PDB file of C-alpha atoms in Angstrom:
ATOM      1  CA  GLY U 271      19.708 -16.742  11.949  1.00 32.00           C
ATOM      2  CA  GLU U 272      16.833 -16.409  14.212  1.00 36.00           C
ATOM      3  CA  SER U 273      13.586 -15.444  12.945  1.00 44.00           C
ATOM      4  CA  VAL U 274      11.222 -12.601  14.435  1.00 56.00           C
ATOM      5  CA  GLY U 275       7.340 -13.126  12.993  1.00 50.00           C
ATOM      6  CA  LEU U 276       4.097 -11.131  13.079  1.00 41.00           C
ATOM      7  CA  HIS U 277       0.966 -12.931  14.391  1.00 44.00           C
ATOM      8  CA  LEU U 278      -1.267 -10.330  11.791  1.00 50.00           C
ATOM      9  CA  PRO U 279      -0.325 -10.123   7.978  1.00 81.00           C
ATOM     10  CA  THR U 280      -3.132  -7.539   7.863  1.00 89.00           C
ATOM     11  CA  LEU U 281      -5.325  -5.240  10.727  1.00 92.00           C
ATOM     12  CA  SER U 282      -8.020  -3.168  10.101  1.00 95.00           C
ATOM     13  CA  VAL U 283      -9.394  -0.628  12.481  1.00 96.00           C
ATOM     14  CA  GLN U 284     -12.214   1.973  12.746  1.00 97.00           C
ATOM     15  CA  GLU U 285     -10.655   5.617  12.995  1.00 97.00           C
ATOM     16  CA  GLY U 286     -10.568   6.539  16.968  1.00 97.00           C
ATOM     17  CA  ASP U 287     -10.080   2.826  17.832  1.00 97.00           C
ATOM     18  CA  ASN U 288      -7.066   1.321  19.837  1.00 97.00           C
ATOM     19  CA  SER U 289      -4.800  -0.889  17.351  1.00 96.00           C
ATOM     20  CA  ILE U 290      -2.744  -3.646  18.726  1.00 96.00           C
ATOM     21  CA  ILE U 291       0.133  -4.866  16.223  1.00 95.00           C
ATOM     22  CA  ASN U 292       2.016  -8.189  17.567  1.00 92.00           C
ATOM     23  CA  CYS U 293       4.984  -9.375  17.325  1.00 92.00           C
ATOM     24  CA  ALA U 294       6.992 -12.770  18.087  1.00 90.00           C
ATOM     25  CA  TYR U 295      10.720 -13.251  18.540  1.00 86.00           C
ATOM     26  CA  SER U 296      12.755 -16.577  19.348  1.00 80.00           C
ATOM     27  CA  ASN U 297      15.775 -15.508  20.526  1.00 83.00           C
ATOM     28  CA  SER U 298      15.761 -14.791  24.138  1.00 83.00           C
ATOM     29  CA  ALA U 299      19.278 -13.385  24.098  1.00 85.00           C
ATOM     30  CA  SER U 300      18.032 -10.531  22.122  1.00 88.00           C
ATOM     31  CA  ASP U 301      18.258  -6.946  23.887  1.00 89.00           C
ATOM     32  CA  TYR U 302      16.873  -4.026  21.610  1.00 92.00           C
ATOM     33  CA  PHE U 303      13.852  -4.421  19.739  1.00 95.00           C
ATOM     34  CA  ILE U 304      12.485  -1.587  17.213  1.00 95.00           C
ATOM     35  CA  TRP U 305       8.909  -1.093  15.654  1.00 96.00           C
ATOM     36  CA  TYR U 306       9.355   0.875  12.328  1.00 96.00           C
ATOM     37  CA  LYS U 307       6.322   2.324  10.267  1.00 96.00           C
ATOM     38  CA  GLN U 308       6.533   2.393   6.432  1.00 95.00           C
ATOM     39  CA  GLU U 309       4.391   4.276   4.506  1.00 94.00           C
ATOM     40  CA  SER U 310       3.688   3.598   0.628  1.00 90.00           C
ATOM     41  CA  GLY U 311       7.017   5.100  -1.020  1.00 87.00           C
ATOM     42  CA  LYS U 312       8.021   5.333   2.033  1.00 91.00           C
ATOM     43  CA  GLY U 313      11.484   4.336   4.008  1.00 94.00           C
ATOM     44  CA  PRO U 314      10.408   2.367   7.457  1.00 95.00           C
ATOM     45  CA  GLN U 315      10.168   5.585  10.129  1.00 95.00           C
ATOM     46  CA  PHE U 316      11.378   5.167  13.662  1.00 95.00           C
ATOM     47  CA  ILE U 317       8.343   4.321  15.818  1.00 96.00           C
ATOM     48  CA  ILE U 318       9.402   3.128  19.237  1.00 97.00           C
ATOM     49  CA  ASP U 319      12.112   1.084  20.830  1.00 96.00           C
ATOM     50  CA  ILE U 320      12.766  -1.030  24.029  1.00 96.00           C
ATOM     51  CA  ARG U 321      15.354  -2.597  25.618  1.00 94.00           C
ATOM     52  CA  SER U 322      15.373  -5.834  27.282  1.00 93.00           C
ATOM     53  CA  ASN U 323      15.714  -4.305  31.086  1.00 94.00           C
ATOM     54  CA  MET U 324      12.436  -2.733  30.508  1.00 96.00           C
ATOM     55  CA  ASP U 325       8.454  -4.221  29.827  1.00 96.00           C
ATOM     56  CA  LYS U 326       6.817  -1.196  28.920  1.00 97.00           C
ATOM     57  CA  ARG U 327       7.213   2.044  27.013  1.00 98.00           C
ATOM     58  CA  GLN U 328       5.286   4.735  26.304  1.00 97.00           C
ATOM     59  CA  GLY U 329       5.802   7.707  23.554  1.00 95.00           C
ATOM     60  CA  GLN U 330       3.138   9.993  21.711  1.00 93.00           C
ATOM     61  CA  ARG U 331      -0.214   7.500  21.691  1.00 96.00           C
ATOM     62  CA  VAL U 332       2.000   4.535  20.996  1.00 98.00           C
ATOM     63  CA  THR U 333       3.019   2.085  24.002  1.00 98.00           C
ATOM     64  CA  VAL U 334       5.204  -1.147  23.081  1.00 98.00           C
ATOM     65  CA  LEU U 335       4.928  -3.783  25.454  1.00 97.00           C
ATOM     66  CA  LEU U 336       7.588  -6.601  25.859  1.00 97.00           C
ATOM     67  CA  ASN U 337       7.112 -10.015  27.313  1.00 95.00           C
ATOM     68  CA  LYS U 338      10.026 -11.822  27.719  1.00 93.00           C
ATOM     69  CA  THR U 339       8.737 -14.981  29.329  1.00 92.00           C
ATOM     70  CA  VAL U 340       7.328 -15.690  25.743  1.00 93.00           C
ATOM     71  CA  LYS U 341       8.839 -13.738  23.710  1.00 92.00           C
ATOM     72  CA  HIS U 342       6.404 -11.176  22.184  1.00 93.00           C
ATOM     73  CA  LEU U 343       6.570  -7.679  21.539  1.00 95.00           C
ATOM     74  CA  SER U 344       3.519  -5.465  20.899  1.00 96.00           C
ATOM     75  CA  LEU U 345       2.645  -2.215  19.410  1.00 97.00           C
ATOM     76  CA  GLN U 346      -0.428  -0.181  20.873  1.00 98.00           C
ATOM     77  CA  ILE U 347      -1.790   2.953  19.067  1.00 98.00           C
ATOM     78  CA  ALA U 348      -4.040   5.001  20.984  1.00 97.00           C
ATOM     79  CA  ALA U 349      -7.127   6.597  19.281  1.00 97.00           C
ATOM     80  CA  THR U 350      -5.885   5.218  15.655  1.00 97.00           C
ATOM     81  CA  GLN U 351      -5.786   7.781  12.726  1.00 96.00           C
ATOM     82  CA  PRO U 352      -5.619   7.725   9.140  1.00 96.00           C
ATOM     83  CA  GLY U 353      -2.257   8.710   9.168  1.00 96.00           C
ATOM     84  CA  ASP U 354      -1.578   5.492  10.442  1.00 97.00           C
ATOM     85  CA  SER U 355      -2.330   3.501   8.171  1.00 97.00           C
ATOM     86  CA  ALA U 356       1.097   1.983   7.046  1.00 96.00           C
ATOM     87  CA  VAL U 357       3.001  -1.321   7.163  1.00 93.00           C
ATOM     88  CA  TYR U 358       4.453  -1.936  11.018  1.00 94.00           C
ATOM     89  CA  PHE U 359       7.140  -4.083  11.566  1.00 90.00           C
ATOM     90  CA  CYS U 360       9.454  -5.155  14.036  1.00 93.00           C
ATOM     91  CA  ALA U 361      13.059  -5.488  14.765  1.00 93.00           C
ATOM     92  CA  GLU U 362      15.184  -7.292  16.638  1.00 91.00           C
ATOM     93  CA  TRP U 363      18.613  -6.636  17.392  1.00 89.00           C
ATOM     94  CA  GLU U 364      21.022  -9.245  18.192  1.00 78.00           C
ATOM     95  CA  SER U 365      24.010  -8.035  19.605  1.00 74.00           C
ATOM     96  CA  GLY U 366      27.068 -10.571  19.578  1.00 67.00           C
ATOM     97  CA  THR U 367      25.582 -12.290  17.009  1.00 61.00           C
ATOM     98  CA  GLY U 368      26.564 -10.194  14.034  1.00 61.00           C
ATOM     99  CA  ASN U 369      25.229  -7.334  15.492  1.00 70.00           C
ATOM    100  CA  GLN U 370      22.281  -6.614  12.673  1.00 80.00           C
ATOM    101  CA  PHE U 371      18.922  -6.231  13.058  1.00 87.00           C
ATOM    102  CA  TYR U 372      16.375  -9.097  11.698  1.00 87.00           C
ATOM    103  CA  PHE U 373      13.033  -7.414  10.518  1.00 89.00           C
ATOM    104  CA  GLY U 374       9.514  -9.369  10.214  1.00 82.00           C
ATOM    105  CA  THR U 375       7.391  -9.344   7.075  1.00 78.00           C
ATOM    106  CA  GLY U 376       5.194  -6.523   8.537  1.00 86.00           C
ATOM    107  CA  THR U 377       1.555  -6.028   9.740  1.00 90.00           C
ATOM    108  CA  SER U 378      -0.424  -3.926   7.065  1.00 92.00           C
ATOM    109  CA  LEU U 379      -2.725  -1.631   9.318  1.00 95.00           C
ATOM    110  CA  THR U 380      -5.557  -0.245   7.526  1.00 96.00           C
ATOM    111  CA  VAL U 381      -7.551   2.936   9.158  1.00 96.00           C
ATOM    112  CA  ILE U 382     -11.641   2.847   8.278  1.00 95.00           C
ATOM    113  CA  PRO U 383     -12.476   6.062   8.607  1.00 92.00           C
TER     114      PRO U 383
ATOM    115  CA  LYS E 234      19.116  18.157   9.417  1.00 71.00           C
ATOM    116  CA  ALA E 235      18.389  16.388   6.010  1.00 83.00           C
ATOM    117  CA  GLY E 236      17.812  12.631   6.179  1.00 93.00           C
ATOM    118  CA  VAL E 237      19.388   9.817   4.618  1.00 97.00           C
ATOM    119  CA  THR E 238      19.344  10.298   0.698  1.00 97.00           C
ATOM    120  CA  GLN E 239      19.496   7.434  -1.453  1.00 98.00           C
ATOM    121  CA  THR E 240      19.631   7.709  -5.692  1.00 97.00           C
ATOM    122  CA  PRO E 241      18.424   7.066  -7.401  1.00 97.00           C
ATOM    123  CA  ARG E 242      14.568   6.569  -6.743  1.00 96.00           C
ATOM    124  CA  TYR E 243      14.019   3.961  -9.509  1.00 97.00           C
ATOM    125  CA  LEU E 244      16.245   2.193 -11.455  1.00 97.00           C
ATOM    126  CA  ILE E 245      15.087  -0.720 -14.514  1.00 97.00           C
ATOM    127  CA  LYS E 246      17.857  -2.840 -15.804  1.00 97.00           C
ATOM    128  CA  THR E 247      18.397  -5.982 -17.329  1.00 97.00           C
ATOM    129  CA  ARG E 248      19.576  -9.542 -16.621  1.00 97.00           C
ATOM    130  CA  GLY E 249      22.922  -9.467 -16.674  1.00 97.00           C
ATOM    131  CA  GLN E 250      23.447  -5.908 -16.161  1.00 98.00           C
ATOM    132  CA  GLN E 251      25.394  -4.113 -13.107  1.00 98.00           C
ATOM    133  CA  VAL E 252      24.042  -1.403 -11.149  1.00 98.00           C
ATOM    134  CA  THR E 253      25.294   0.546  -9.123  1.00 98.00           C
ATOM    135  CA  LEU E 254      23.091   2.307  -5.826  1.00 98.00           C
ATOM    136  CA  SER E 255      23.967   5.505  -3.615  1.00 98.00           C
ATOM    137  CA  CYS E 256      23.429   6.703  -0.440  1.00 98.00           C
ATOM    138  CA  SER E 257      24.226   9.525   1.829  1.00 98.00           C
ATOM    139  CA  PRO E 258      23.791   9.321   5.423  1.00 97.00           C
ATOM    140  CA  ILE E 259      23.078  11.728   8.270  1.00 96.00           C
ATOM    141  CA  SER E 260      25.169  13.940   8.490  1.00 95.00           C
ATOM    142  CA  GLY E 261      27.277  13.157  11.294  1.00 93.00           C
ATOM    143  CA  HIS E 262      26.648   9.275  11.183  1.00 94.00           C
ATOM    144  CA  ARG E 263      29.498   6.879  10.094  1.00 94.00           C
ATOM    145  CA  SER E 264      27.500   3.635   9.884  1.00 94.00           C
ATOM    146  CA  VAL E 265      25.859   2.398   6.758  1.00 96.00           C
ATOM    147  CA  SER E 266      23.615  -0.651   6.787  1.00 96.00           C
ATOM    148  CA  TRP E 267      21.848  -1.743   3.229  1.00 97.00           C
ATOM    149  CA  TYR E 268      18.978  -3.607   3.246  1.00 96.00           C
ATOM    150  CA  GLN E 269      16.868  -5.427   0.555  1.00 96.00           C
ATOM    151  CA  GLN E 270      13.482  -5.497   0.837  1.00 93.00           C
ATOM    152  CA  THR E 271      10.891  -7.812  -1.287  1.00 88.00           C
ATOM    153  CA  PRO E 272       7.147  -8.482  -0.755  1.00 80.00           C
ATOM    154  CA  GLY E 273       6.564 -11.097   1.694  1.00 65.00           C
ATOM    155  CA  GLN E 274      10.139 -11.492   2.675  1.00 73.00           C
ATOM    156  CA  GLY E 275      10.448  -8.442   5.041  1.00 79.00           C
ATOM    157  CA  LEU E 276      14.122  -6.496   5.109  1.00 89.00           C
ATOM    158  CA  GLN E 277      17.129  -8.735   4.713  1.00 92.00           C
ATOM    159  CA  PHE E 278      20.522  -7.585   6.035  1.00 93.00           C
ATOM    160  CA  LEU E 279      22.670  -7.240   3.234  1.00 96.00           C
ATOM    161  CA  PHE E 280      25.656  -5.135   4.827  1.00 94.00           C
ATOM    162  CA  GLU E 281      27.320  -2.905   7.355  1.00 94.00           C
ATOM    163  CA  TYR E 282      29.773  -0.441   6.683  1.00 95.00           C
ATOM    164  CA  PHE E 283      31.545   1.863   9.590  1.00 94.00           C
ATOM    165  CA  SER E 284      34.613   3.826   8.736  1.00 93.00           C
ATOM    166  CA  GLU E 285      34.903   2.658   5.552  1.00 95.00           C
ATOM    167  CA  THR E 286      35.069  -0.881   6.513  1.00 95.00           C
ATOM    168  CA  GLN E 287      32.563  -3.790   6.104  1.00 94.00           C
ATOM    169  CA  ARG E 288      31.809  -4.668   9.384  1.00 91.00           C
ATOM    170  CA  ASN E 289      29.036  -7.049   8.694  1.00 89.00           C
ATOM    171  CA  LYS E 290      27.437  -9.134   5.917  1.00 92.00           C
ATOM    172  CA  GLY E 291      24.416 -11.075   5.201  1.00 92.00           C
ATOM    173  CA  ASN E 292      23.646 -13.953   3.354  1.00 92.00           C
ATOM    174  CA  PHE E 293      23.785 -12.566   0.101  1.00 95.00           C
ATOM    175  CA  PRO E 294      25.786 -14.146  -2.851  1.00 96.00           C
ATOM    176  CA  GLY E 295      29.096 -12.455  -3.881  1.00 96.00           C
ATOM    177  CA  ARG E 296      27.067 -10.384  -6.461  1.00 97.00           C
ATOM    178  CA  PHE E 297      26.185  -7.809  -3.626  1.00 98.00           C
ATOM    179  CA  SER E 298      28.933  -5.564  -2.580  1.00 97.00           C
ATOM    180  CA  GLY E 299      29.493  -2.389  -1.597  1.00 97.00           C
ATOM    181  CA  ARG E 300      31.968   0.419  -0.521  1.00 97.00           C
ATOM    182  CA  GLN E 301      32.061   3.195   2.147  1.00 98.00           C
ATOM    183  CA  PHE E 302      33.527   6.114   1.353  1.00 97.00           C
ATOM    184  CA  SER E 303      35.461   8.938   3.669  1.00 96.00           C
ATOM    185  CA  ASN E 304      32.978  11.033   3.520  1.00 95.00           C
ATOM    186  CA  SER E 305      30.711   7.635   5.020  1.00 96.00           C
ATOM    187  CA  ARG E 306      28.668   7.944   1.680  1.00 97.00           C
ATOM    188  CA  SER E 307      28.271   4.661   1.039  1.00 98.00           C
ATOM    189  CA  GLU E 308      27.386   2.570  -2.688  1.00 98.00           C
ATOM    190  CA  MET E 309      26.119  -0.796  -3.436  1.00 98.00           C
ATOM    191  CA  ASN E 310      26.839  -2.783  -6.184  1.00 98.00           C
ATOM    192  CA  VAL E 311      25.553  -5.393  -7.604  1.00 98.00           C
ATOM    193  CA  SER E 312      26.749  -7.444 -10.679  1.00 96.00           C
ATOM    194  CA  THR E 313      25.137  -9.922 -12.960  1.00 97.00           C
ATOM    195  CA  LEU E 314      21.529  -8.956 -12.131  1.00 98.00           C
ATOM    196  CA  GLU E 315      18.744 -11.959 -11.958  1.00 97.00           C
ATOM    197  CA  LEU E 316      14.899 -11.072 -11.956  1.00 96.00           C
ATOM    198  CA  GLY E 317      14.950 -11.780  -8.488  1.00 94.00           C
ATOM    199  CA  ASP E 318      16.930  -9.215  -7.271  1.00 96.00           C
ATOM    200  CA  SER E 319      13.988  -6.946  -8.361  1.00 96.00           C
ATOM    201  CA  ALA E 320      13.402  -5.307  -4.959  1.00 95.00           C
ATOM    202  CA  LEU E 321      13.711  -2.363  -2.764  1.00 96.00           C
ATOM    203  CA  TYR E 322      16.935  -1.528  -1.518  1.00 98.00           C
ATOM    204  CA  LEU E 323      17.190   0.544   2.099  1.00 97.00           C
ATOM    205  CA  CYS E 324      20.141   2.733   3.102  1.00 97.00           C
ATOM    206  CA  ALA E 325      20.039   3.039   6.759  1.00 97.00           C
ATOM    207  CA  SER E 326      22.666   5.492   8.811  1.00 96.00           C
ATOM    208  CA  THR E 327      23.674   5.106  12.611  1.00 93.00           C
ATOM    209  CA  ARG E 328      25.041   7.275  14.983  1.00 91.00           C
ATOM    210  CA  THR E 329      28.380   6.004  16.442  1.00 86.00           C
ATOM    211  CA  GLY E 330      26.627   4.484  19.706  1.00 82.00           C
ATOM    212  CA  SER E 331      23.587   3.496  19.185  1.00 84.00           C
ATOM    213  CA  GLU E 332      21.627   0.782  17.202  1.00 86.00           C
ATOM    214  CA  LYS E 333      19.098   2.939  15.799  1.00 90.00           C
ATOM    215  CA  LEU E 334      18.328   2.424  11.879  1.00 93.00           C
ATOM    216  CA  PHE E 335      17.522   5.861  10.052  1.00 95.00           C
ATOM    217  CA  PHE E 336      16.229   4.732   6.856  1.00 96.00           C
ATOM    218  CA  GLY E 337      16.412   6.368   3.498  1.00 97.00           C
ATOM    219  CA  SER E 338      13.056   6.441   0.880  1.00 96.00           C
ATOM    220  CA  GLY E 339      15.180   3.559  -0.968  1.00 97.00           C
ATOM    221  CA  THR E 340      16.213   2.940  -4.303  1.00 98.00           C
ATOM    222  CA  GLN E 341      13.393   0.659  -6.077  1.00 97.00           C
ATOM    223  CA  LEU E 342      14.669  -1.935  -8.715  1.00 97.00           C
ATOM    224  CA  SER E 343      13.262  -3.374 -11.755  1.00 97.00           C
ATOM    225  CA  VAL E 344      14.940  -6.612 -13.411  1.00 97.00           C
ATOM    226  CA  LEU E 345      13.410  -7.518 -16.593  1.00 96.00           C
TER     227      LEU E 345
END
């Protein structure tokens, strides 16, 4: 199967700063991507998604950027808050090759008050 | 609308035993997927069920099995437990026509 990797396992940011979490994927045929947030003791929570026919999508305080040329995905969190502290996963959807998501190992975001 | 519900929340078993985990999807969701999550490994796909049929399966040994009932509730079973099976087992449901997974809080399984 294809692998989805994260560039940094941990990230610490000051409260109020912007956070950028990166993700690399290897299958150029992947056409759907999701970012999930997982807080301690909870299951992953959907944050934002993007399809391969887009290169940017914005939500509330979050933006996902997709660069298909280098197979790179990023999640930007504006004005990071203590409640944003969690592990963030990117997930890659491979339709036609088993119809399953492949998840990265996650980036742990710590927001420093 | 209630979210995905998984029971039990925690389980402690010993090697060689078997275990059954339960998942109730969001009302109206007919697809249920199971994932294993371990430190450093991320989430690994176990299997997916839709309308009581296994539609997709990951690379796990046959000791891992599952099923889905007519009300879309799902169970997964692990037989002959090994220490390496200690993990958080997550269930996710999906609305028909969407790929988006909605996860439960998981069952934390510890094998001693």
